[in-house]
PDB file of C-alpha atoms in Angstrom:
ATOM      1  CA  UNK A   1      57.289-104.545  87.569  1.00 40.00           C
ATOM      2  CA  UNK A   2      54.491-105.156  84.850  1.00 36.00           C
ATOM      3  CA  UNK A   3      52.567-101.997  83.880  1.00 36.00           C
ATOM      4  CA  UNK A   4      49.233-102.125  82.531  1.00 35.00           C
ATOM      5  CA  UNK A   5      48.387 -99.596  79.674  1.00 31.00           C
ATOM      6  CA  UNK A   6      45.585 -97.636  79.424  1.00 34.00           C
ATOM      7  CA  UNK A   7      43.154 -98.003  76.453  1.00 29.00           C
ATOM      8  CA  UNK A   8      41.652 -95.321  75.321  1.00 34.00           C
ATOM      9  CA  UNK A   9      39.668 -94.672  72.013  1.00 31.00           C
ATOM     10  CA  UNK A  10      42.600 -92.465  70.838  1.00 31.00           C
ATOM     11  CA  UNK A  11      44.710 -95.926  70.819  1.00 28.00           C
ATOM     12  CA  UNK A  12      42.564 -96.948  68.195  1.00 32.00           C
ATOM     13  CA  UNK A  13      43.117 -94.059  65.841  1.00 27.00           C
ATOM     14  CA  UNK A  14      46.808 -93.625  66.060  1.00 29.00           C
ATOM     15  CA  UNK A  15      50.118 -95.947  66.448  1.00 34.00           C
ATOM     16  CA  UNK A  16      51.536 -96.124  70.407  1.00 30.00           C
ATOM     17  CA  UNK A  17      54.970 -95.112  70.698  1.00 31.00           C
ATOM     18  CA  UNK A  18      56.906 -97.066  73.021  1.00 28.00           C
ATOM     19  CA  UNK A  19      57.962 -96.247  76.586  1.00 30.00           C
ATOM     20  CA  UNK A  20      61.055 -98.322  76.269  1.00 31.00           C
ATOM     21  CA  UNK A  21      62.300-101.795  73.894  1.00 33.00           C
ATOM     22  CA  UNK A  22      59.521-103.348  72.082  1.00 32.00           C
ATOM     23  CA  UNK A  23      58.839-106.991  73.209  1.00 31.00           C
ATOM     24  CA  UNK A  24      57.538-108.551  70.423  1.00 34.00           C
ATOM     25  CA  UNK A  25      55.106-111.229  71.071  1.00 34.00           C
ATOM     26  CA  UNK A  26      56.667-114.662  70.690  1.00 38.00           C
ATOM     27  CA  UNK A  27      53.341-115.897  69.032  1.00 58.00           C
ATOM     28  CA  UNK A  28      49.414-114.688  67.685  1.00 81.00           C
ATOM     29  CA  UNK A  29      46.581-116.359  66.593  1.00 91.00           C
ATOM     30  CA  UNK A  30      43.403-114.873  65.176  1.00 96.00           C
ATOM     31  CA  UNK A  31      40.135-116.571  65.503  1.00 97.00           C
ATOM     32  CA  UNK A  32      38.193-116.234  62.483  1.00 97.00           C
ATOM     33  CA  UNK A  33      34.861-117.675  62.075  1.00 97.00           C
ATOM     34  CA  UNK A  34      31.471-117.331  58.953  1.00 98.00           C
ATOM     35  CA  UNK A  35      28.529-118.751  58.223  1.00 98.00           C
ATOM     36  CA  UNK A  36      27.390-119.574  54.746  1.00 98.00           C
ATOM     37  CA  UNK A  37      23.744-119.144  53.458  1.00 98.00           C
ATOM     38  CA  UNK A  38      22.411-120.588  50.468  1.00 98.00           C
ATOM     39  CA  UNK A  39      21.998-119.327  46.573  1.00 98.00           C
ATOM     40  CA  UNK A  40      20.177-120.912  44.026  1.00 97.00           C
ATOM     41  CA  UNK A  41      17.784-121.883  46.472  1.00 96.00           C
ATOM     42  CA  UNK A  42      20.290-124.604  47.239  1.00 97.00           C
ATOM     43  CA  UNK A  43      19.521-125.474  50.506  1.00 97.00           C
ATOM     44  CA  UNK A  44      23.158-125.665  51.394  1.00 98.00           C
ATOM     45  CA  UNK A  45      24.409-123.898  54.464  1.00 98.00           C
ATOM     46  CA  UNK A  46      28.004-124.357  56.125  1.00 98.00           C
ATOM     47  CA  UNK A  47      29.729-122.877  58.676  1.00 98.00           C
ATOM     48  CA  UNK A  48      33.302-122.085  58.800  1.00 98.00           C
ATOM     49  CA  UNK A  49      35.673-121.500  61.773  1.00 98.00           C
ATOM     50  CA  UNK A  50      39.753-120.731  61.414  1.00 97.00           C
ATOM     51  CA  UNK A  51      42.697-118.671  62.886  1.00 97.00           C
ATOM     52  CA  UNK A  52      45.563-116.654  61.091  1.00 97.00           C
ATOM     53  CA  UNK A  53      48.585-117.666  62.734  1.00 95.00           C
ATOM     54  CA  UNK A  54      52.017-117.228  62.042  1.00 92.00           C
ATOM     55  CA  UNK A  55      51.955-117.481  58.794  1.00 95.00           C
ATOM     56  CA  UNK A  56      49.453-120.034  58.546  1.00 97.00           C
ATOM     57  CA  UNK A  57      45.463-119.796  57.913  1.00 98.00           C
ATOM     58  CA  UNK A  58      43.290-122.903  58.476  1.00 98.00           C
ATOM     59  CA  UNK A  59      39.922-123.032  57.987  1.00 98.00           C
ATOM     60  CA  UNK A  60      37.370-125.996  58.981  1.00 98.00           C
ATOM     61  CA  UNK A  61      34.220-126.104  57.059  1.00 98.00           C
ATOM     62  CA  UNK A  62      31.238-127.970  58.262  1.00 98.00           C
ATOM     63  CA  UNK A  63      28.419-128.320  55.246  1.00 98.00           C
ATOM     64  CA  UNK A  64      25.000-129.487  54.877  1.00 98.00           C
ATOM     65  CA  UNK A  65      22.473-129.677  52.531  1.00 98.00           C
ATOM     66  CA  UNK A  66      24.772-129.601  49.590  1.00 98.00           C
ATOM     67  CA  UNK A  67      24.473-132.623  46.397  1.00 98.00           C
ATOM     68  CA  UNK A  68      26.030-135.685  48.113  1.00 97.00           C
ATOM     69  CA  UNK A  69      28.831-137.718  46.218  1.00 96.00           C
ATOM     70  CA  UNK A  70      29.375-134.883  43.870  1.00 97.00           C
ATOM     71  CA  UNK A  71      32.518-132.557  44.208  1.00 97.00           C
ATOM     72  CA  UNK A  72      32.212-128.998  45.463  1.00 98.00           C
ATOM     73  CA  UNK A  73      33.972-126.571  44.592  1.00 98.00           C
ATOM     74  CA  UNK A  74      34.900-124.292  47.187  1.00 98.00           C
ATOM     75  CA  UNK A  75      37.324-120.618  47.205  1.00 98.00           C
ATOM     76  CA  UNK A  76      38.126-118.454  49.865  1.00 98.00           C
ATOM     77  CA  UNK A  77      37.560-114.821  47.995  1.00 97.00           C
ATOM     78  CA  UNK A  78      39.829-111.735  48.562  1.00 96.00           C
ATOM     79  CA  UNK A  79      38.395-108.343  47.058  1.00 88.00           C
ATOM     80  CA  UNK A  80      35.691-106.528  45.410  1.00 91.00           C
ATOM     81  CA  UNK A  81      33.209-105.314  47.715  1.00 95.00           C
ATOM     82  CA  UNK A  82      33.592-108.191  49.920  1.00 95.00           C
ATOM     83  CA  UNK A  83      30.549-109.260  50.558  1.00 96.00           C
ATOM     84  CA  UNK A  84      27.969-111.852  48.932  1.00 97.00           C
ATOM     85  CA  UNK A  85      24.693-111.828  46.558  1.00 95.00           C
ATOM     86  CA  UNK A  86      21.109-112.397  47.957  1.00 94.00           C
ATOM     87  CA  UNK A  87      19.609-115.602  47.335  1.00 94.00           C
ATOM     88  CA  UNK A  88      17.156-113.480  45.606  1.00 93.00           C
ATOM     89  CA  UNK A  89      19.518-112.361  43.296  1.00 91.00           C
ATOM     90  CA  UNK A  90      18.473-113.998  39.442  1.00 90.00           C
ATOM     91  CA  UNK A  91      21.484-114.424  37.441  1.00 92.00           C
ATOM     92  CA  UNK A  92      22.107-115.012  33.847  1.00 90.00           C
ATOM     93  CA  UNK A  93      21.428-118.069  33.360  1.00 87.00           C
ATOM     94  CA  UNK A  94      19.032-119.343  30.612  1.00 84.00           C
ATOM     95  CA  UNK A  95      16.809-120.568  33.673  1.00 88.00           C
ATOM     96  CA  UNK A  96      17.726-117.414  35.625  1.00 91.00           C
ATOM     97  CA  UNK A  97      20.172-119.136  37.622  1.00 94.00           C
ATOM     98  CA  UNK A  98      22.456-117.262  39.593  1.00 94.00           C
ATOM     99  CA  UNK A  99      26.056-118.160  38.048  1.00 94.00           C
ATOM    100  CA  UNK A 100      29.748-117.869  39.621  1.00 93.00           C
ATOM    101  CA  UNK A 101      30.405-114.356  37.353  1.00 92.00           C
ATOM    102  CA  UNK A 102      27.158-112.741  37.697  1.00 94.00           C
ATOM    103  CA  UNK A 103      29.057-111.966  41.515  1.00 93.00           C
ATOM    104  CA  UNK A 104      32.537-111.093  41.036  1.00 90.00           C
ATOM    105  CA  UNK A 105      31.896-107.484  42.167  1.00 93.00           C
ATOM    106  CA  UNK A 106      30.452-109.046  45.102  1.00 96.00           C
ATOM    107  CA  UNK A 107      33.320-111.349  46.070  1.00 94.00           C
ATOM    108  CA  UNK A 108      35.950-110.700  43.486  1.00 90.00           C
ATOM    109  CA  UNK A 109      38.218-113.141  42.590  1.00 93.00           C
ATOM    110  CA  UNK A 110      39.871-116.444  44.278  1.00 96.00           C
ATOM    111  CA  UNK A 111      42.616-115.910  46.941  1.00 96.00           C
ATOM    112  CA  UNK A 112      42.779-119.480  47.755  1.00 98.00           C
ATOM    113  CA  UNK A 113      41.230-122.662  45.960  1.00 98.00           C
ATOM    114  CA  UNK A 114      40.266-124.659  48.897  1.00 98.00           C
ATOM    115  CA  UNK A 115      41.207-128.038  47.725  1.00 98.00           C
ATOM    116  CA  UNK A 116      41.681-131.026  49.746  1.00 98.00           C
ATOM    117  CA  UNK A 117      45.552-131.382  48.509  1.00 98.00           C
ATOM    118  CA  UNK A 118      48.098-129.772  46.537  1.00 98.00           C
ATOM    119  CA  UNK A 119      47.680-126.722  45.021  1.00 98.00           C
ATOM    120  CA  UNK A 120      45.716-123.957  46.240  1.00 98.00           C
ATOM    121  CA  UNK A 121      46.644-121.128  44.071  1.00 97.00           C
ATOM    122  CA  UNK A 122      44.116-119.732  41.816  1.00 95.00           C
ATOM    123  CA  UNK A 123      44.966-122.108  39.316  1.00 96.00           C
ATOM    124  CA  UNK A 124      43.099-124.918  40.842  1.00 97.00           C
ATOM    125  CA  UNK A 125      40.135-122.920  41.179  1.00 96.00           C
ATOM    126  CA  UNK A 126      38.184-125.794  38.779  1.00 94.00           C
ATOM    127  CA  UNK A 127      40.267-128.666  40.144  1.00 96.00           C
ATOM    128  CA  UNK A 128      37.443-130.647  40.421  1.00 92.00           C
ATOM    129  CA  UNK A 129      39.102-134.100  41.390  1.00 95.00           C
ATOM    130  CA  UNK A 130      40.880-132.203  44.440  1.00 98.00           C
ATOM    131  CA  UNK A 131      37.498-130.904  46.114  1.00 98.00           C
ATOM    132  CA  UNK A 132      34.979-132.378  48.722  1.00 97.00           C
ATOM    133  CA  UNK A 133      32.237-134.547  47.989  1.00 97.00           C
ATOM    134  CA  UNK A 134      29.025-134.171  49.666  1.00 98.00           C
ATOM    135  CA  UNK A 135      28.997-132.864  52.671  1.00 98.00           C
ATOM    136  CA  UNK A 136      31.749-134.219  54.286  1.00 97.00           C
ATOM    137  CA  UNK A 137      33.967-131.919  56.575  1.00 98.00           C
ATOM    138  CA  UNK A 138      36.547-129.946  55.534  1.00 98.00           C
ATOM    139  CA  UNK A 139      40.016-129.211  57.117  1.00 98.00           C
ATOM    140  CA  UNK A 140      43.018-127.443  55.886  1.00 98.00           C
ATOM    141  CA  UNK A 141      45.815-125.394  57.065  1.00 98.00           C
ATOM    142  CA  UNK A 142      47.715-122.868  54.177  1.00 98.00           C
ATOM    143  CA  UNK A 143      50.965-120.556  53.951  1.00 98.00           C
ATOM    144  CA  UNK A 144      49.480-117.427  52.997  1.00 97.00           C
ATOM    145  CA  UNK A 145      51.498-114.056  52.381  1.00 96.00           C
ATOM    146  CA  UNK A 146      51.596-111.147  54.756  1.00 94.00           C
ATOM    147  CA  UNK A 147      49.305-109.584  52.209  1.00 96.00           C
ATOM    148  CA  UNK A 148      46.764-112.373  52.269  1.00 96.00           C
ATOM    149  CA  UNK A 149      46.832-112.716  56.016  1.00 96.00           C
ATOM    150  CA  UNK A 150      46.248-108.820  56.315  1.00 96.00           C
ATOM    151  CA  UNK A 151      43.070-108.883  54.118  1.00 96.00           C
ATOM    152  CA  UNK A 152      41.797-111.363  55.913  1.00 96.00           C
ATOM    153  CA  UNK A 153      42.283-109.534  59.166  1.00 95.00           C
ATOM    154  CA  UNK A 154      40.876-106.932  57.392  1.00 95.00           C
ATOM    155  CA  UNK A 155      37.386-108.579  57.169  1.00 94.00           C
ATOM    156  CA  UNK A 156      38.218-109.046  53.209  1.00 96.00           C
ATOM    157  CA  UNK A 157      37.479-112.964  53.033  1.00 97.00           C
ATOM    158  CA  UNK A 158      34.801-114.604  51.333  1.00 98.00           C
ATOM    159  CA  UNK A 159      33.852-118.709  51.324  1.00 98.00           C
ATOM    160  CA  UNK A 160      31.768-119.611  48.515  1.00 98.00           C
ATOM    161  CA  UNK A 161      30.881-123.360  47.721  1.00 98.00           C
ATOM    162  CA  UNK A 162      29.871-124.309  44.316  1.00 98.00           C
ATOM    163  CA  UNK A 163      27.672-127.370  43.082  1.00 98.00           C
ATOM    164  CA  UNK A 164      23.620-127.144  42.936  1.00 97.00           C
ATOM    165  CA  UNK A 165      21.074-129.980  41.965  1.00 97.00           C
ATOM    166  CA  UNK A 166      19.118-127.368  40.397  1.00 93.00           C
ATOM    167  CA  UNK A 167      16.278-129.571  38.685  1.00 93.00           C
ATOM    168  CA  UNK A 168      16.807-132.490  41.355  1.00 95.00           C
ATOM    169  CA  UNK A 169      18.111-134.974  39.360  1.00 96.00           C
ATOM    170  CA  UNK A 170      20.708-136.412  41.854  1.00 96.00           C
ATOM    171  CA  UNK A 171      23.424-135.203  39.501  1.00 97.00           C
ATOM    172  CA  UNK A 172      24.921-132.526  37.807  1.00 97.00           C
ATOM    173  CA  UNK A 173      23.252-131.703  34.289  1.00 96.00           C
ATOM    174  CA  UNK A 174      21.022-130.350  32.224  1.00 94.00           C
ATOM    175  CA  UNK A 175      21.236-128.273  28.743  1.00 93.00           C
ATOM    176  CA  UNK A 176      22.543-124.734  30.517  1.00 94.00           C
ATOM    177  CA  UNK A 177      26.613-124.694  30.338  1.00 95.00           C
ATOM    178  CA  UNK A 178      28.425-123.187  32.804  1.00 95.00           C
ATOM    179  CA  UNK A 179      29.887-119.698  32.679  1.00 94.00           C
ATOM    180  CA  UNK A 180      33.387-121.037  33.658  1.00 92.00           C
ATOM    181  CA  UNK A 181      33.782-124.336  31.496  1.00 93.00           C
ATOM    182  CA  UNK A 182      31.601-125.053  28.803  1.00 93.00           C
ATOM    183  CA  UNK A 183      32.335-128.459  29.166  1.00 94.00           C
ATOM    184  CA  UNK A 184      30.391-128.748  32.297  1.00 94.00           C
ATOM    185  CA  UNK A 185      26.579-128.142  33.151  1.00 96.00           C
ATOM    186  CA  UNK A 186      26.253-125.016  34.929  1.00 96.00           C
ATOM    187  CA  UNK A 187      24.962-126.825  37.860  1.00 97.00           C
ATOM    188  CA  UNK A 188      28.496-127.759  38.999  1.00 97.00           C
ATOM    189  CA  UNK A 189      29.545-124.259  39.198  1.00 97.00           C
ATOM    190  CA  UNK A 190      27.002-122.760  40.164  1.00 97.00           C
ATOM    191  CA  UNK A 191      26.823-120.646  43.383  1.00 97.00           C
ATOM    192  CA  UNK A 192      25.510-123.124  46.109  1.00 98.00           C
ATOM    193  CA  UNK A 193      26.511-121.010  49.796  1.00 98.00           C
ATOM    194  CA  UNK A 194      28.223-117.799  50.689  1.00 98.00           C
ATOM    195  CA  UNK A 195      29.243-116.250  53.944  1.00 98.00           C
ATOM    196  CA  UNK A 196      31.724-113.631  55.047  1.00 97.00           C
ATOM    197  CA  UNK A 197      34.957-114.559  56.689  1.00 96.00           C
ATOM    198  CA  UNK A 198      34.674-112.022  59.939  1.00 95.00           C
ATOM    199  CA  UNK A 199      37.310-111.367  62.168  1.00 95.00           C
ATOM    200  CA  UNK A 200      36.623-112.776  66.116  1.00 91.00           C
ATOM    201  CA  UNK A 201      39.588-112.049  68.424  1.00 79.00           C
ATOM    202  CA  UNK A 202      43.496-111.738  68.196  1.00 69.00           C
ATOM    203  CA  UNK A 203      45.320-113.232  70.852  1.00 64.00           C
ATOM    204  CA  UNK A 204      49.241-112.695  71.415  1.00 58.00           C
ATOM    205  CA  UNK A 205      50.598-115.989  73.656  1.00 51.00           C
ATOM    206  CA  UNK A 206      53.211-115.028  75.240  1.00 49.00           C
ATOM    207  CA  UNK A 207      55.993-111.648  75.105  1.00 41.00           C
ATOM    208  CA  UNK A 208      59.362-112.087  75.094  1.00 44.00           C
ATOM    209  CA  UNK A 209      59.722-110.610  78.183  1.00 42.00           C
ATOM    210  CA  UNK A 210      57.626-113.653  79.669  1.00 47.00           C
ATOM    211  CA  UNK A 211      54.359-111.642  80.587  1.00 45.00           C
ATOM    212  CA  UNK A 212      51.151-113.170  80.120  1.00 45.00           C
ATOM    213  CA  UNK A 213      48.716-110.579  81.088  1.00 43.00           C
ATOM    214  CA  UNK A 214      48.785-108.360  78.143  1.00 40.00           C
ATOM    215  CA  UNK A 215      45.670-106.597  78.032  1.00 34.00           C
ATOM    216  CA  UNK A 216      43.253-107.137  74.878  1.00 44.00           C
ATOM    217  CA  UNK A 217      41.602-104.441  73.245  1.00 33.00           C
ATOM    218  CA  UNK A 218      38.568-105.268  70.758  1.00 37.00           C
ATOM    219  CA  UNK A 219      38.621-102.767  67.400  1.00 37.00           C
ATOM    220  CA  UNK A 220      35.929-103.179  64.960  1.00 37.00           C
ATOM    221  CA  UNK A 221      36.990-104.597  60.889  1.00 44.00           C
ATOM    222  CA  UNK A 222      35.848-104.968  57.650  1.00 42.00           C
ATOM    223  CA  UNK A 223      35.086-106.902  54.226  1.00 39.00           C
ATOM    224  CA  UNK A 224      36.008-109.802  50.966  1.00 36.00           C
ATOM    225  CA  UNK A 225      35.827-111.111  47.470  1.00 36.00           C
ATOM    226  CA  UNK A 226      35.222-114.277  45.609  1.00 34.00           C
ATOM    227  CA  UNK A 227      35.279-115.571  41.950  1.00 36.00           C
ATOM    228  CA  UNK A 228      37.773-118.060  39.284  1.00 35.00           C
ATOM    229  CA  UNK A 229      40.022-116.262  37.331  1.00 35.00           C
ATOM    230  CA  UNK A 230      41.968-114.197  40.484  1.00 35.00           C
ATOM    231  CA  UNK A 231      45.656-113.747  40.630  1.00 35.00           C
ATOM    232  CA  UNK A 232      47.587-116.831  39.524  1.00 35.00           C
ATOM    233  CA  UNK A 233      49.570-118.056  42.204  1.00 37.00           C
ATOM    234  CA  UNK A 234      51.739-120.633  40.572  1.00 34.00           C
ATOM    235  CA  UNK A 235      52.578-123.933  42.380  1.00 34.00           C
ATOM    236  CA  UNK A 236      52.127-122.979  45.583  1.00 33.00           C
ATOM    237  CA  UNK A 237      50.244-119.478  47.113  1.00 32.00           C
ATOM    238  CA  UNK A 238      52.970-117.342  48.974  1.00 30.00           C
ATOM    239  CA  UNK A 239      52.613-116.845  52.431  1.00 31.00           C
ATOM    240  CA  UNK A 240      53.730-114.864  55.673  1.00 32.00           C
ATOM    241  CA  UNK A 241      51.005-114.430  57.979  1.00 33.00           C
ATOM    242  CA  UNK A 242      49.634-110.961  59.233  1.00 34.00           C
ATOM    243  CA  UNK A 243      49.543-110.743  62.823  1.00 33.00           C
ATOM    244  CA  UNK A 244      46.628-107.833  64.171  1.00 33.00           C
ATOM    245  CA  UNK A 245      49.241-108.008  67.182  1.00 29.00           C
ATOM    246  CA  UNK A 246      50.889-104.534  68.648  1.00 28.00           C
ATOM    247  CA  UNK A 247      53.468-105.174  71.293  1.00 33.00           C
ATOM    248  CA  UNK A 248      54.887-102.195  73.321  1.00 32.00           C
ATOM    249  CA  UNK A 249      56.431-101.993  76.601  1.00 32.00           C
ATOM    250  CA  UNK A 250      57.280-105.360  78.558  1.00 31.00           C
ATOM    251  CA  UNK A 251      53.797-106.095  79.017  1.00 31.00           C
ATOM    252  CA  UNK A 252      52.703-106.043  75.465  1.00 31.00           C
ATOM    253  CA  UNK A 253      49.667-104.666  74.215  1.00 26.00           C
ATOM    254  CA  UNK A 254      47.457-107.337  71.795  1.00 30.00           C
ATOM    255  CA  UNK A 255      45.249-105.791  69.024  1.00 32.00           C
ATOM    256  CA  UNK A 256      41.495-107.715  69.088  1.00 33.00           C
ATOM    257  CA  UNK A 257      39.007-107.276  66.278  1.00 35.00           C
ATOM    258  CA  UNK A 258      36.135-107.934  64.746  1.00 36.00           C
ATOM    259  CA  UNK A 259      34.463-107.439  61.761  1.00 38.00           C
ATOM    260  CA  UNK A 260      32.161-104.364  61.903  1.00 36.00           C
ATOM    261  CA  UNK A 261      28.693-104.936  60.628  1.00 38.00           C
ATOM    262  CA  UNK A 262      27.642-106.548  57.517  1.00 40.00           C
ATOM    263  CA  UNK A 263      28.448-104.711  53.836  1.00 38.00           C
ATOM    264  CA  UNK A 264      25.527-104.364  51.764  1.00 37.00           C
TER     265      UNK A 264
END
């Protein structure tokens, strides 16, 4: 006989102990979606939609209004105060641009480089030959650690894309260097769009037990960070996804938040 349990807000300040075995969900996804405003007066926008599950995060990013046929350089940010700078910001650039470190205790540094291929540690945070061009859609799937997964279902994540025409030339340049490779014009790395990565639902499949009517409980969440130089993660960025999933009793109870208001 299934059993429905009763929610109440005192289930969402303390753990549920269980009536009888656990039956662990066999599977959870969490839908994760953002959308990114511009900086720099960029005109860029993008928005972003993803689940954690299982171990896995992917993340689809749909941009416009960003240079055509010039790499972007894009991060997914764990940290800081989670959160990103106005567009109104000015940085410290020569011209008052707003550069990529004038925000690190916004976003804080790079959890994941969000190349097209390979690496996607923090080490390929300037991997410039292994990001988008243009505007062109973006799809990836990652292992990520339980630690990763559980910021992110924390409302930690932040997507910032790099890359502004600043002086409309139809390329990067111009006599300012940037603040993360002097080599380069600061227009490439330059803040372009920035959007929280906010929590929309967790969903448990199936339990063990073979109920599918587990009832779903919405809980508010919160914040993330963004910025080259993070943690190194070596070849390959360590992961073991973080479920926001609860089972208990046959039935199964599944955890669903959301990201609770913006962060200032």
């Amino acid at each position: 006989m299934k059993k429905t349990l009763a929610l109440s807000a005192a289930l969402a300040l303390t753990a549920l102990p269980l009536a009888g075995p656990a039956m662990a969900a066999s599977s959870s996804s969490t839908e994760l979606t953002g959308t990114l405003t511009q900086l720099n007066d960029s005109g860029a926008t993008a928005d972003v939609s993803g689940t954690v599950s299982d171990g896995e995060l992917t993340l689809t990013i749909t941009p416009s209004g960003l240079l055509e046929n010039a790499p972007h350089a894009q991060h997914l940010h764990l940290g800081a105060a989670s959160t990103c700078p106005s567009n109104d910001t000015e940085g410290s650039g020569a011209d008052g641009a707003l550069q990529t470190t004038d925000s690190f205790g916004d976003y804080g540094p790079i959890g994941i480089s969000l190349t097209t291929e390979g690496d996607y540690s923090s080490d390929s945070g300037l991997a410039v030959d292994r990001f988008p061009l243009g505007n062109a859609e973006y799809d990836r799937t990652f292992e990520i650690s339980d630690e990763v997964a559980q910021q992110i279902l924390d409302g930690e994540g932040v997507v910032v894309i790099h890359g502004v025409d600043q002086n409309g030339s139809g390329t990067y340049d111009g006599d300012v260097m940037s603040d993360l490779d002097p080599t380069l014009p600061e227009e490439a790395t330059n803040l372009a769009a920035c959007g929280t990565l906010d929590v929309v639902t967790a969903v448990a499949a199936e339990s063990e037990s073979g109920s599918e009517d587990a009832p779903e409980m919405t809980m508010p969440q919160g914040g993330a960070d963004t910025g080259v130089g993070g943690t190194a993660g070596g070849d390959s960025l360590l992961v073991a996804g973080g479920a926001a999933v609860v089972a208990a009793g046959a039935a199964g109870l599944v955890w669903s938040r959301r990201r609770a208001g913006e962060r200032g």
